[in-house]
Short mmCIF file of C-alpha atoms in Angstrom, two decimals:
data_model
loop_
_atom_site.label_atom_id
_atom_site.label_comp_id
_atom_site.label_asym_id
_atom_site.label_seq_id
_atom_site.Cartn_x
_atom_site.Cartn_y
_atom_site.Cartn_z
CA MET A 3 -11.39 -45.62 19.20
CA ALA A 4 -11.86 -42.13 19.53
CA GLY A 5 -9.57 -41.71 22.77
CA LYS A 6 -6.63 -43.58 20.62
CA ILE A 7 -8.14 -40.48 18.01
CA PHE A 8 -8.62 -37.95 21.15
CA LEU A 9 -4.65 -38.62 21.17
CA ILE A 10 -3.35 -38.85 17.61
CA VAL A 11 -5.20 -34.83 17.62
CA LEU A 12 -4.21 -34.08 21.20
CA LEU A 13 -0.45 -34.69 20.35
CA VAL A 14 -0.29 -33.39 16.19
CA LEU A 15 -1.46 -29.68 18.25
CA VAL A 16 0.89 -30.49 20.80
CA ILE A 17 4.07 -30.31 18.58
CA VAL A 18 2.69 -27.34 16.51
CA LEU A 19 2.50 -25.39 19.28
CA VAL A 20 6.02 -25.94 19.98
CA VAL A 21 7.37 -25.19 16.66
CA LEU A 22 5.14 -22.49 16.91
CA TYR A 23 6.98 -21.63 20.03
CA PHE A 24 10.64 -22.11 19.42
CA LEU A 25 10.05 -19.90 15.99
CA GLY A 26 7.72 -16.75 17.46
CA LYS A 27 10.79 -16.92 20.04
CA LYS A 28 13.57 -16.88 17.12
CA ALA A 29 11.93 -14.48 14.74
CA GLN A 30 11.79 -12.13 17.68
CA LYS A 31 15.56 -11.96 18.43
CA LYS A 32 15.69 -11.34 14.51
CA GLN A 33 13.69 -8.26 15.72
CA GLU A 34 15.35 -7.29 18.81
CA ALA A 35 18.78 -7.11 16.50
CA GLN A 36 17.07 -5.21 13.73
CA GLN A 37 16.07 -2.40 16.48
CA GLU A 38 19.79 -2.26 17.52
CA GLN A 39 21.58 -1.55 13.87
CA MET A 40 18.07 1.04 13.09
CA GLU A 41 18.85 2.32 16.62
CA ALA A 42 22.53 2.43 15.63
CA ALA A 43 22.14 4.16 12.26
CA LYS A 44 19.17 7.21 13.41
CA GLN A 45 19.97 10.30 12.80
CA THR A 46 18.18 13.95 13.97
CA VAL A 47 16.62 16.21 10.55
CA THR A 48 14.17 18.16 10.70
CA MET A 49 11.90 18.46 7.93
CA LEU A 50 8.46 20.09 6.97
CA ILE A 51 5.49 17.43 6.67
CA ILE A 52 3.29 17.77 3.76
CA ASP A 53 0.78 14.26 3.11
CA LYS A 54 0.85 11.39 5.59
CA LYS A 55 -1.34 8.90 4.27
CA ARG A 56 -1.41 5.08 4.92
CA MET A 57 -1.58 3.40 1.31
CA PRO A 58 -0.56 0.13 -0.12
CA ILE A 59 3.60 0.06 -1.00
CA LYS A 60 3.43 -0.14 -4.47
CA GLU A 61 1.43 3.01 -4.61
CA SER A 62 3.49 4.92 -1.36
CA GLY A 63 6.81 6.56 -3.67
CA LEU A 64 9.13 4.46 -2.44
CA PRO A 65 12.58 3.35 -4.39
CA GLN A 66 12.01 0.16 -6.31
CA MET A 67 14.37 -1.32 -4.47
CA VAL A 68 12.26 -1.84 -1.44
CA ILE A 69 9.24 -2.22 -2.41
CA ASP A 70 10.90 -5.26 -4.27
CA GLN A 71 12.63 -6.54 -1.23
CA THR A 72 9.51 -6.81 0.85
CA PRO A 73 7.62 -10.06 0.76
CA LYS A 74 5.18 -10.60 -1.45
CA LEU A 75 2.53 -10.48 1.58
CA MET A 76 3.33 -7.51 2.96
CA ARG A 77 2.93 -6.02 -1.13
CA ARG A 78 -0.50 -5.41 -0.30
CA SER A 79 -0.58 -4.41 3.20
CA LYS A 80 -0.97 -0.30 3.80
CA LEU A 81 1.79 1.56 4.80
CA PRO A 82 1.83 5.00 6.85
CA ILE A 83 3.42 6.64 4.49
CA VAL A 84 3.69 10.08 4.72
CA LYS A 85 5.93 12.90 2.10
CA ALA A 86 8.52 15.45 3.91
CA LYS A 87 10.75 17.91 2.31
CA ILE A 88 14.49 17.30 4.24
CA GLY A 89 15.80 20.47 2.59
CA PRO A 90 15.84 20.77 -0.92
CA LYS A 91 14.66 17.44 -1.09
CA ILE A 92 11.06 15.84 -0.95
CA MET A 93 10.44 12.27 -0.21
CA SER A 94 8.59 9.27 1.32
CA LEU A 95 9.16 7.83 3.73
CA VAL A 96 7.45 5.06 5.95
CA ALA A 97 6.36 6.08 10.11
CA ASP A 98 6.87 3.87 12.77
CA GLU A 99 2.60 2.94 13.67
CA SER A 100 3.49 4.31 17.34
CA VAL A 101 4.40 7.60 16.14
CA TYR A 102 2.49 8.66 12.69
CA ASP A 103 -0.56 9.34 14.71
CA LEU A 104 1.21 12.21 16.39
CA ILE A 105 2.57 13.56 13.71
CA PRO A 106 1.25 16.48 12.14
CA VAL A 107 1.10 17.88 8.26
CA LYS A 108 1.41 21.19 7.10
CA LYS A 109 4.15 21.66 9.80
CA GLU A 110 8.04 21.44 10.43
CA VAL A 111 9.15 18.73 13.12
CA LYS A 112 12.61 17.69 14.76
CA ALA A 113 12.21 13.50 12.89
CA GLU A 114 14.47 10.77 14.28
CA VAL A 115 15.14 8.96 10.50
CA SER A 116 17.55 5.95 10.26
CA GLY A 117 16.98 5.45 6.82
CA ILE A 118 13.06 5.49 5.17
CA TYR A 119 12.07 5.18 8.61
CA ILE A 120 11.06 7.84 11.20
CA MET A 121 11.36 6.38 14.25
CA GLY A 122 10.24 9.18 16.62
CA VAL A 123 8.70 12.51 16.36
CA LYS A 124 9.30 16.14 18.39
CA GLY A 125 7.70 19.12 17.44
CA LEU A 126 9.66 22.56 16.58
CA ARG A 127 7.60 24.52 17.98
CA GLY A 128 6.16 23.37 20.40
CA PRO A 129 5.11 19.31 21.58
CA LEU A 130 2.78 17.37 19.52
CA THR A 131 -1.00 16.80 21.01
CA PRO A 132 -2.39 13.92 19.39
CA PRO A 133 -5.05 13.71 17.17
CA GLU A 134 -8.83 13.00 20.07
CA LYS A 135 -9.78 9.33 18.89
CA LYS A 136 -12.82 9.00 17.90
CA LYS A 137 -15.64 8.13 19.68
CA GLY A 138 -17.19 4.31 18.44
CA TRP A 139 -20.41 3.68 18.06
CA PHE A 140 -21.70 1.95 20.69
CA LYS A 141 -19.99 5.35 23.44
CA ARG A 142 -22.81 7.81 20.90
CA MET A 143 -25.41 6.27 21.22
CA LYS A 144 -24.86 6.00 25.14
CA GLU A 145 -24.27 9.49 24.58
CA LYS A 146 -27.52 10.24 22.73
CA ALA A 147 -28.96 7.89 25.67
CA LEU A 148 -28.33 10.24 28.84
CA SER A 149 -28.29 13.34 26.88
CA ALA A 150 -32.51 12.00 25.82
CA ASN A 151 -32.34 10.46 29.75
CA LYS A 152 -31.97 14.87 31.12
#
């Protein structure tokens, strides 16, 4: 009896894993196609960064059409939003996660932009240095213990 239940549960798990595998492959192909489109449409723009924050898409100041097109589950998550002055216009843009930490506030940068998405950033006057990572609680305590022993 217990053996049959175990086999049924195992069979269901295998089926779920196979379905997830194929859905993941399909999503990966779709994401690669979108990435190619964004690479084709990107432009290099000089901009003055006014402010950057992580905020929900509803409060971000992005156009209403963009907010309406986002999936309902994504609307609650926080996005890296950058307010920048591009020419005479002040715009809200969405930054890539890998680029967000490099963006300096109140400085001019050359950015690779595709629509309202910042894909890359280069310093206009010298290289951009990423901010130092904050030390975790464990590392701080370890350093305190080592300095107390000396």
